Short mmCIF file of C-alpha atoms in Angstrom, two decimals:
data_model
loop_
_atom_site.label_atom_id
_atom_site.label_comp_id
_atom_site.label_asym_id
_atom_site.label_seq_id
_atom_site.Cartn_x
_atom_site.Cartn_y
_atom_site.Cartn_z
CA MET A 17 261.58 -70.07 216.75
CA ARG A 18 262.37 -69.01 220.27
CA ARG A 19 260.50 -70.94 222.94
CA ILE A 20 258.73 -69.02 225.71
CA VAL A 21 257.86 -71.21 228.69
CA ILE A 22 255.21 -69.83 231.04
CA VAL A 23 255.28 -71.50 234.46
CA GLY A 24 251.71 -71.33 235.79
CA GLY A 25 248.34 -70.83 234.10
CA GLY A 26 246.65 -68.61 236.68
CA TYR A 27 245.72 -64.96 236.19
CA ALA A 28 249.10 -63.63 235.13
CA GLY A 29 250.07 -66.74 233.15
CA PHE A 30 246.76 -67.02 231.29
CA TYR A 31 246.62 -63.32 230.41
CA THR A 32 250.24 -63.37 229.27
CA ALA A 33 249.64 -66.31 226.92
CA TRP A 34 246.23 -65.01 225.77
CA ASN A 35 247.67 -61.63 224.83
CA LEU A 36 250.81 -63.12 223.27
CA GLU A 37 248.55 -65.00 220.85
CA LYS A 38 247.08 -61.66 219.79
CA ARG A 39 250.45 -59.92 219.46
CA LEU A 40 252.89 -62.47 218.07
CA ARG A 41 253.09 -63.13 214.37
CA ARG A 42 252.98 -66.74 213.23
CA GLY A 43 256.41 -68.31 213.48
CA GLU A 44 257.72 -65.51 215.73
CA ALA A 45 257.83 -67.60 218.91
CA GLU A 46 256.59 -70.85 220.41
CA VAL A 47 254.63 -70.42 223.64
CA VAL A 48 254.28 -73.22 226.20
CA VAL A 49 252.12 -72.97 229.35
CA ILE A 50 252.77 -75.53 232.09
CA ASP A 51 250.17 -75.98 234.82
CA PRO A 52 248.73 -79.06 236.53
CA LEU A 53 245.19 -77.71 236.07
CA PRO A 54 243.50 -77.35 232.66
CA TYR A 55 241.80 -74.12 233.72
CA MET A 56 242.30 -70.72 235.29
CA THR A 57 240.25 -70.10 238.43
CA TYR A 58 238.62 -66.68 238.76
CA GLN A 59 239.18 -66.55 242.50
CA PRO A 60 236.99 -63.50 243.31
CA PHE A 61 234.02 -65.75 242.52
CA LEU A 62 234.94 -68.42 245.08
CA PRO A 63 232.84 -66.90 247.92
CA GLU A 64 229.83 -66.79 245.59
CA VAL A 65 230.49 -70.34 244.40
CA MET A 66 230.48 -71.32 248.05
CA ALA A 67 227.13 -69.58 248.56
CA GLY A 68 225.60 -71.03 245.39
CA SER A 69 225.32 -67.71 243.54
CA VAL A 70 227.83 -68.76 240.85
CA GLU A 71 228.05 -72.22 239.31
CA PRO A 72 231.50 -73.77 239.94
CA ARG A 73 232.33 -74.29 236.25
CA HIS A 74 231.42 -70.68 235.48
CA ALA A 75 234.25 -69.50 237.75
CA LEU A 76 236.74 -71.44 235.62
CA VAL A 77 238.26 -70.50 232.26
CA SER A 78 239.35 -73.43 230.12
CA LEU A 79 242.92 -73.00 228.90
CA ARG A 80 242.41 -75.25 225.87
CA ARG A 81 239.23 -73.51 224.79
CA HIS A 82 240.80 -70.06 224.76
CA LEU A 83 244.51 -70.63 224.02
CA HIS A 84 244.56 -71.94 220.47
CA ARG A 85 248.16 -71.24 219.45
CA THR A 86 249.77 -72.18 222.78
CA GLU A 87 251.14 -75.58 223.71
CA LEU A 88 249.60 -76.68 227.01
CA LEU A 89 251.33 -79.13 229.30
CA SER A 90 249.20 -80.53 232.14
CA ALA A 91 252.05 -81.00 234.58
CA ARG A 92 253.94 -79.43 237.46
CA VAL A 93 257.22 -77.58 237.26
CA THR A 94 259.39 -78.78 240.14
CA ARG A 95 262.53 -76.77 239.35
CA ILE A 96 263.63 -73.80 237.26
CA ASP A 97 267.31 -73.88 236.32
CA HIS A 98 267.96 -70.62 234.50
CA ALA A 99 271.70 -71.23 234.24
CA ARG A 100 270.89 -74.17 231.95
CA LYS A 101 267.63 -72.62 230.69
CA THR A 102 265.56 -75.66 231.61
CA VAL A 103 262.51 -76.39 233.71
CA THR A 104 261.96 -79.80 235.27
CA VAL A 105 258.49 -81.04 234.33
CA GLN A 106 256.58 -83.56 236.43
CA PRO A 107 253.61 -84.97 234.47
CA ALA A 108 250.69 -86.69 236.18
CA VAL A 109 251.73 -89.95 234.51
CA GLY A 110 255.28 -90.88 233.54
CA ASP A 111 258.76 -89.76 234.50
CA ASP A 112 260.02 -86.25 235.11
CA TYR A 113 261.92 -84.60 232.27
CA ASP A 114 263.72 -81.36 231.49
CA LEU A 115 262.28 -78.89 228.99
CA ASP A 116 264.54 -76.33 227.36
CA TYR A 117 263.49 -72.73 226.87
CA ASP A 118 264.79 -69.47 225.45
CA LEU A 119 262.71 -67.23 227.70
CA VAL A 120 261.02 -68.16 230.97
CA VAL A 121 257.98 -66.40 232.43
CA VAL A 122 257.35 -67.26 236.08
CA THR A 123 253.69 -66.79 237.01
CA ALA A 124 253.28 -69.71 239.40
CA GLY A 125 251.15 -67.72 241.86
CA ALA A 126 251.05 -68.15 245.62
CA VAL A 127 249.85 -70.94 247.89
CA THR A 128 247.78 -70.99 251.07
CA ARG A 129 249.81 -70.04 254.14
CA THR A 130 249.44 -72.40 257.08
CA PHE A 131 250.85 -72.61 260.58
CA PRO A 132 251.65 -75.66 262.74
CA ILE A 133 248.41 -75.42 264.72
CA PRO A 134 247.08 -78.76 266.00
CA GLY A 135 244.12 -79.96 263.96
CA VAL A 136 244.34 -77.45 261.11
CA GLN A 137 245.81 -79.85 258.55
CA SER A 138 243.27 -82.57 259.35
CA GLU A 139 240.13 -80.50 259.95
CA ALA A 140 240.25 -77.22 258.02
CA ILE A 141 239.29 -76.50 254.41
CA GLY A 142 241.03 -73.73 252.48
CA LEU A 143 239.39 -71.22 250.16
CA LYS A 144 241.81 -70.84 247.26
CA THR A 145 240.55 -73.46 244.79
CA ILE A 146 237.20 -74.25 243.23
CA GLU A 147 237.23 -77.67 244.87
CA GLU A 148 237.56 -76.09 248.31
CA ALA A 149 234.70 -73.64 247.69
CA VAL A 150 232.41 -76.48 246.58
CA ALA A 151 233.45 -78.62 249.57
CA VAL A 152 232.57 -75.81 252.01
CA ARG A 153 229.16 -75.34 250.40
CA ASP A 154 228.39 -79.07 250.38
CA ARG A 155 229.49 -79.44 254.00
CA LEU A 156 227.18 -76.67 255.17
CA LEU A 157 224.18 -77.99 253.21
CA ALA A 158 224.77 -81.56 254.40
CA ASN A 159 225.13 -80.34 257.99
CA PHE A 160 221.74 -78.66 257.82
CA ASP A 161 220.18 -81.96 256.72
CA ARG A 162 221.94 -83.84 259.53
CA ALA A 163 221.09 -81.24 262.17
CA ALA A 164 217.42 -81.21 261.19
CA ALA A 165 217.20 -84.93 262.03
CA LEU A 166 218.59 -84.42 265.55
CA GLU A 167 217.10 -83.16 268.77
CA PRO A 168 218.48 -79.82 270.04
CA GLY A 169 221.77 -80.39 271.81
CA PRO A 170 225.57 -80.25 271.52
CA GLU A 171 225.79 -82.36 268.34
CA ARG A 172 223.23 -80.25 266.53
CA ARG A 173 225.02 -77.11 267.70
CA ARG A 174 228.35 -78.45 266.41
CA LEU A 175 226.86 -79.11 262.96
CA LEU A 176 225.53 -75.56 262.77
CA THR A 177 228.80 -73.92 263.85
CA ALA A 178 231.16 -72.55 261.18
CA THR A 179 234.55 -70.98 261.91
CA PHE A 180 236.55 -68.86 259.48
CA VAL A 181 240.18 -68.14 260.32
CA GLY A 182 241.59 -65.01 258.66
CA GLY A 183 240.10 -61.55 258.23
CA GLY A 184 241.41 -60.67 254.76
CA PHE A 185 239.19 -60.40 251.69
CA ALA A 186 238.85 -64.15 251.19
CA GLY A 187 237.87 -64.74 254.80
CA VAL A 188 235.47 -61.81 255.13
CA GLU A 189 233.75 -62.38 251.78
CA GLY A 190 233.52 -66.11 252.39
CA PHE A 191 232.18 -65.59 255.91
CA GLY A 192 229.60 -63.04 254.76
CA GLU A 193 228.40 -65.18 251.85
CA LEU A 194 228.13 -68.39 253.89
CA LEU A 195 226.32 -66.56 256.70
CA SER A 196 223.89 -65.22 254.10
CA LEU A 197 223.32 -68.72 252.71
CA ALA A 198 222.82 -70.24 256.18
CA SER A 199 220.29 -67.56 257.14
CA ALA A 200 218.34 -68.16 253.92
CA LEU A 201 218.38 -71.95 254.44
CA LEU A 202 216.35 -71.62 257.63
CA ASP A 203 213.23 -70.99 255.53
CA SER A 204 213.53 -74.57 254.26
CA TYR A 205 214.33 -76.06 257.67
CA PRO A 206 211.50 -75.30 260.12
CA GLU A 207 213.14 -77.67 262.61
CA LEU A 208 216.05 -75.26 263.03
CA SER A 209 216.15 -71.74 264.45
CA PHE A 210 218.36 -68.75 263.80
CA ASP A 211 219.59 -68.81 267.41
CA GLU A 212 221.20 -72.21 266.79
CA LEU A 213 223.52 -70.85 264.08
CA ASP A 214 227.00 -70.04 265.35
CA PHE A 215 229.22 -68.34 262.75
CA ARG A 216 232.59 -67.04 263.88
CA LEU A 217 235.38 -65.11 262.17
CA VAL A 218 238.77 -65.25 263.91
CA GLU A 219 241.41 -62.62 263.10
CA ALA A 220 244.80 -62.29 264.81
CA GLN A 221 245.05 -58.54 264.18
CA GLY A 222 242.96 -55.78 265.70
CA ARG A 223 241.03 -55.17 262.47
CA ILE A 224 239.83 -56.90 259.31
CA LEU A 225 240.25 -55.96 255.64
CA PRO A 226 243.57 -54.07 255.86
CA GLU A 227 243.02 -52.75 252.30
CA VAL A 228 240.21 -50.47 253.49
CA SER A 229 240.23 -47.75 256.13
CA GLU A 230 239.87 -48.66 259.79
CA LYS A 231 236.48 -46.93 259.91
CA THR A 232 235.21 -48.96 256.96
CA GLY A 233 236.60 -52.15 258.48
CA ARG A 234 234.73 -51.38 261.69
CA TRP A 235 231.50 -50.93 259.72
CA VAL A 236 232.01 -54.34 258.12
CA VAL A 237 232.45 -55.95 261.55
CA ASP A 238 229.27 -54.26 262.82
CA SER A 239 227.37 -55.34 259.70
CA LEU A 240 228.41 -58.98 260.09
CA GLU A 241 227.57 -59.01 263.80
CA ASP A 242 224.18 -57.35 263.20
CA ARG A 243 223.40 -60.31 260.93
CA GLY A 244 224.27 -62.84 263.64
CA GLY A 245 227.97 -63.47 263.05
CA ARG A 246 230.66 -63.16 265.73
CA VAL A 247 234.00 -61.52 264.93
CA HIS A 248 236.95 -62.27 267.22
CA LEU A 249 239.66 -59.60 266.77
CA ASN A 250 243.14 -59.81 268.33
CA THR A 251 242.48 -63.54 268.61
CA GLN A 252 244.45 -66.55 267.42
CA LEU A 253 243.43 -70.12 266.78
CA VAL A 254 245.30 -72.31 269.27
CA SER A 255 243.90 -75.72 268.37
CA ALA A 256 241.30 -77.36 266.15
CA LEU A 257 241.85 -81.02 267.05
CA ASP A 258 238.80 -83.13 266.17
CA GLY A 259 236.88 -79.96 265.41
CA HIS A 260 237.22 -78.65 268.97
CA VAL A 261 238.24 -75.02 268.52
CA VAL A 262 240.39 -73.37 271.17
CA LEU A 263 241.04 -69.63 270.90
CA SER A 264 243.83 -67.60 272.47
CA THR A 265 241.19 -65.77 274.53
CA GLY A 266 240.44 -69.06 276.31
CA GLU A 267 237.10 -69.58 274.60
CA GLU A 268 236.37 -73.13 273.39
CA PHE A 269 233.62 -74.59 271.20
CA ASP A 270 232.99 -77.41 268.73
CA SER A 271 232.80 -76.58 265.03
CA ASP A 272 232.15 -79.08 262.25
CA LEU A 273 233.15 -76.59 259.54
CA ILE A 274 236.50 -74.77 259.78
CA VAL A 275 237.63 -72.63 256.83
CA TRP A 276 241.25 -71.46 256.73
CA THR A 277 241.88 -68.16 254.91
CA ALA A 278 244.85 -66.79 256.87
CA GLY A 279 246.80 -65.38 253.94
CA THR A 280 249.12 -66.72 251.27
CA ALA A 281 252.75 -67.82 251.08
CA ALA A 282 255.33 -67.89 248.32
CA ASN A 283 255.11 -70.73 245.82
CA PRO A 284 257.66 -73.39 246.92
CA VAL A 285 259.06 -73.75 243.39
CA VAL A 286 259.90 -70.05 243.29
CA ALA A 287 260.99 -69.79 246.90
CA ARG A 288 263.22 -72.87 247.09
CA HIS A 289 263.67 -74.61 243.74
CA THR A 290 265.20 -72.12 241.36
CA ASP A 291 268.45 -70.26 240.86
CA LEU A 292 266.56 -67.07 240.05
CA PRO A 293 266.83 -64.35 242.74
CA VAL A 294 264.08 -64.10 245.37
CA ASP A 295 263.43 -61.78 248.31
CA ASP A 296 263.21 -62.72 251.99
CA ARG A 297 259.57 -63.73 251.50
CA GLY A 298 260.39 -66.11 248.66
CA ARG A 299 259.03 -63.87 245.90
CA LEU A 300 260.78 -63.44 242.57
CA LEU A 301 262.74 -60.19 242.32
CA VAL A 302 261.63 -58.24 239.27
CA GLY A 303 261.85 -54.69 238.02
CA ALA A 304 258.94 -52.47 237.10
CA ASP A 305 259.26 -53.73 233.51
CA LEU A 306 258.69 -57.29 234.89
CA ARG A 307 262.18 -58.51 233.96
CA VAL A 308 263.91 -60.48 236.71
CA ARG A 309 266.67 -58.56 238.45
CA ASP A 310 269.56 -59.66 240.63
CA ALA A 311 271.05 -56.87 242.75
CA GLY A 312 269.52 -54.41 240.31
CA GLU A 313 271.05 -56.08 237.24
CA ILE A 314 268.74 -57.56 234.59
CA VAL A 315 268.66 -61.36 234.41
CA VAL A 316 268.45 -61.89 230.68
CA ASP A 317 265.49 -63.91 229.32
CA ALA A 318 263.73 -64.23 232.70
CA TRP A 319 260.43 -62.53 233.47
CA GLY A 320 257.90 -62.69 236.30
CA ALA A 321 254.52 -61.35 237.39
CA GLY A 322 251.56 -62.06 239.64
CA ASP A 323 251.48 -63.17 243.25
CA ASN A 324 254.85 -64.96 243.06
CA ALA A 325 256.70 -61.77 242.10
CA ALA A 326 257.71 -58.68 244.08
CA VAL A 327 256.63 -56.13 241.47
CA PRO A 328 257.60 -52.52 242.33
CA ASP A 329 254.57 -50.27 242.72
CA VAL A 330 255.72 -47.20 240.82
CA SER A 331 252.31 -45.57 241.25
CA ARG A 332 253.17 -44.93 244.91
CA ASN A 333 255.86 -42.71 246.41
CA ALA A 334 256.75 -45.17 249.16
CA ALA A 335 260.25 -46.56 248.70
CA ARG A 336 260.53 -50.28 247.95
CA SER A 337 256.74 -50.63 247.86
CA THR A 338 255.39 -53.60 245.87
CA THR A 339 252.01 -54.17 244.28
CA VAL A 340 249.32 -55.88 246.33
CA PRO A 341 248.96 -59.58 245.41
CA ASN A 342 245.44 -59.51 243.98
CA ALA A 343 243.60 -60.27 240.75
CA GLN A 344 243.47 -56.61 239.73
CA HIS A 345 247.26 -56.41 239.46
CA ALA A 346 247.86 -59.96 238.18
CA VAL A 347 245.55 -59.46 235.19
CA ARG A 348 247.10 -56.14 234.22
CA GLN A 349 250.63 -57.40 234.78
CA GLY A 350 249.89 -60.30 232.45
CA LYS A 351 248.75 -57.91 229.73
CA ARG A 352 251.83 -55.68 230.17
CA LEU A 353 254.10 -58.74 230.24
CA ALA A 354 252.74 -59.92 226.88
CA LYS A 355 253.42 -56.49 225.38
CA ASN A 356 256.93 -56.41 226.84
CA LEU A 357 257.76 -59.92 225.62
CA ALA A 358 256.63 -59.09 222.11
CA ALA A 359 258.65 -55.87 222.19
CA SER A 360 261.73 -57.71 223.50
CA LEU A 361 261.54 -60.29 220.69
CA ARG A 362 261.53 -57.44 218.17
CA GLY A 363 264.45 -55.60 219.74
CA GLU A 364 262.28 -52.90 221.30
CA ALA A 365 262.48 -51.63 224.88
CA PRO A 366 259.92 -52.94 227.38
CA ARG A 367 257.81 -50.50 229.36
CA ASP A 368 257.18 -50.35 233.09
CA TYR A 369 254.04 -51.71 234.68
CA VAL A 370 252.18 -48.72 236.10
CA HIS A 371 248.73 -49.12 237.54
CA ALA A 372 247.20 -47.23 240.42
CA ASN A 373 244.81 -49.26 242.53
CA LEU A 374 241.24 -48.63 241.39
CA GLY A 375 239.92 -49.30 244.86
CA VAL A 376 238.56 -52.41 246.54
CA VAL A 377 235.11 -53.94 246.42
CA ALA A 378 233.81 -56.86 248.47
CA THR A 379 230.62 -58.84 248.81
CA LEU A 380 229.38 -59.43 252.36
CA GLY A 381 226.52 -61.70 251.35
CA LEU A 382 223.47 -61.41 249.15
CA TYR A 383 222.46 -57.75 248.59
CA THR A 384 225.18 -56.21 250.77
CA GLY A 385 228.76 -55.20 250.08
CA VAL A 386 231.38 -52.50 250.52
CA PHE A 387 233.48 -50.43 248.10
CA GLN A 388 236.30 -48.00 248.88
CA SER A 389 238.56 -45.94 246.65
CA GLY A 390 240.62 -43.46 248.63
CA PRO A 391 238.25 -41.60 250.96
CA PHE A 392 235.21 -42.52 248.84
CA VAL A 393 233.16 -45.32 250.43
CA VAL A 394 229.96 -47.04 249.31
CA LYS A 395 228.16 -49.52 251.57
CA GLY A 396 225.21 -51.86 251.37
CA PHE A 397 223.13 -52.74 248.31
CA ILE A 398 224.74 -50.29 245.88
CA ALA A 399 228.21 -51.61 246.76
CA TRP A 400 226.94 -55.16 246.20
CA VAL A 401 225.69 -54.15 242.72
CA MET A 402 229.06 -52.53 242.03
CA HIS A 403 230.80 -55.74 243.10
CA ARG A 404 228.79 -57.86 240.70
CA GLY A 405 229.08 -55.34 237.89
CA TYR A 406 232.85 -55.09 238.24
CA HIS A 407 233.44 -58.83 238.33
CA VAL A 408 231.13 -59.72 235.47
CA LEU A 409 233.17 -57.27 233.38
CA ALA A 410 236.50 -58.48 234.78
CA VAL A 411 236.03 -62.24 234.32
CA PRO A 412 237.80 -63.13 231.05
CA THR A 413 236.00 -64.10 227.82
CA TRP A 414 232.48 -63.18 226.75
CA GLU A 415 231.41 -66.78 227.07
CA ARG A 416 232.08 -66.72 230.83
CA LYS A 417 230.51 -63.27 231.27
CA VAL A 418 227.26 -64.46 229.70
CA ARG A 419 227.16 -67.67 231.75
CA VAL A 420 227.74 -65.86 235.05
CA LEU A 421 225.20 -63.13 234.29
CA ALA A 422 222.59 -65.69 233.23
CA ALA A 423 223.15 -67.67 236.45
CA TRP A 424 222.71 -64.53 238.54
CA ILE A 425 219.43 -63.68 236.78
CA LEU A 426 218.08 -67.21 237.22
CA SER A 427 219.14 -67.23 240.87
CA PHE A 428 217.35 -63.92 241.44
CA VAL A 429 214.13 -65.29 239.88
CA LEU A 430 214.19 -68.88 241.13
CA GLY A 431 216.29 -68.61 244.29
CA ARG A 432 219.46 -70.47 245.21
CA ASP A 433 219.77 -74.20 244.70
CA ILE A 434 220.17 -75.86 248.10
CA VAL A 435 221.08 -79.41 247.08
CA SER A 436 224.30 -80.79 248.58
CA LEU A 437 226.49 -82.95 246.38
CA GLU A 438 228.86 -83.90 249.18
CA GLN A 439 228.83 -87.55 248.09
CA THR A 440 230.59 -86.63 244.84
CA GLN A 441 233.73 -86.35 246.96
CA HIS A 442 233.41 -90.10 247.62
CA PRO A 443 231.95 -91.48 244.37
CA ARG A 444 232.68 -95.13 245.14
CA ASP A 445 230.89 -95.27 248.51
CA ALA A 446 227.49 -96.31 247.12
CA PHE A 447 229.07 -98.92 244.84
CA GLU A 448 231.11 -100.41 247.67
CA GLN A 449 228.12 -100.50 250.04
CA VAL A 450 226.10 -102.48 247.49
CA GLY A 451 228.94 -105.00 247.15
CA ALA A 452 229.30 -105.29 250.94
CA ARG A 453 225.62 -106.19 251.38
CA ARG A 454 225.80 -109.21 249.09
#
């Protein structure tokens, strides 16, 4: 059998393997997925995980539960050497080793983009993993408990100040959801007032949500500010040392919670640790059929998709345009990639990935959202319902759909759970304190 190695188990990798299991006959090929995590994260749910509307585990899809005919390696790929047709595997325990392949599928995804801003590495929390979303939620809930025990003053103000850096979808949705949660929490904290909340969104450009029209983006800003948030446009974060935020406008304030959502960068393995061709942004160069190409020539037995690949957008007339790195494209590219791999193994010609953007939908907090497809725009409650409807259909597997829908219904009836589990990030603290008192 030929061995297909899939580097990365995110959207594109999971959907490629999942659909290969449906298409390949037994004995036709061996499929191996290599990823350090045993699950795929449905990232559009991260803002709602952060706000407590979706349980963390419900935003995850277990690879082992749903990939029954695929070999799963819980490890990192540190190098792809296509000349030798090997990937270097780094397991959590044990020595690195080389794994041979016949075909390689690179779906390693992207990573959070950071800048050398003082304090960001030590103070900020990202919003790309489930662990980060849970940490943001727990920090906010714990800060409310701490602030309620203090007299009004600078320390209480610092605990109730949250700063989001980045005005893309992750930043805006996360900001809107956390602002919604904080506003709702005040009902349980009579010691605190709405005026003490200080939620800020910092964006370097002159607008937020570049995927929607400027008019729609302006409406989103107005909506967030009407609910008590502050949006700083054309503003950069200069420093965040010790939680003291300094903006390029000269404004300064203390913030105990800083969330970094300022875009993504190429996966280092793809950008710097492979002999496969990449563009100036470190993305894998592929054709519309998802085969890797070098100066227009097909690189045999190498395929790529998802956020780590520069996939031509043939649905648009713009020259050299590539698909937007989002879940909508990654899922559909994974499905097309599985079809093309199966066709290639059988000597058939692969087909191009063609998918026009269906539009964009975002949650801005409980009961409010925005949707835009071309000139058609929906705002408010109906857009929020559309957001939930779309994502409960889009999350893979019926098991996850049912769990998410059930959680939403229970949350609507019983309200959001407001218990912080921040101490789970330091599970040995209580044990060590007991030992220290003896």
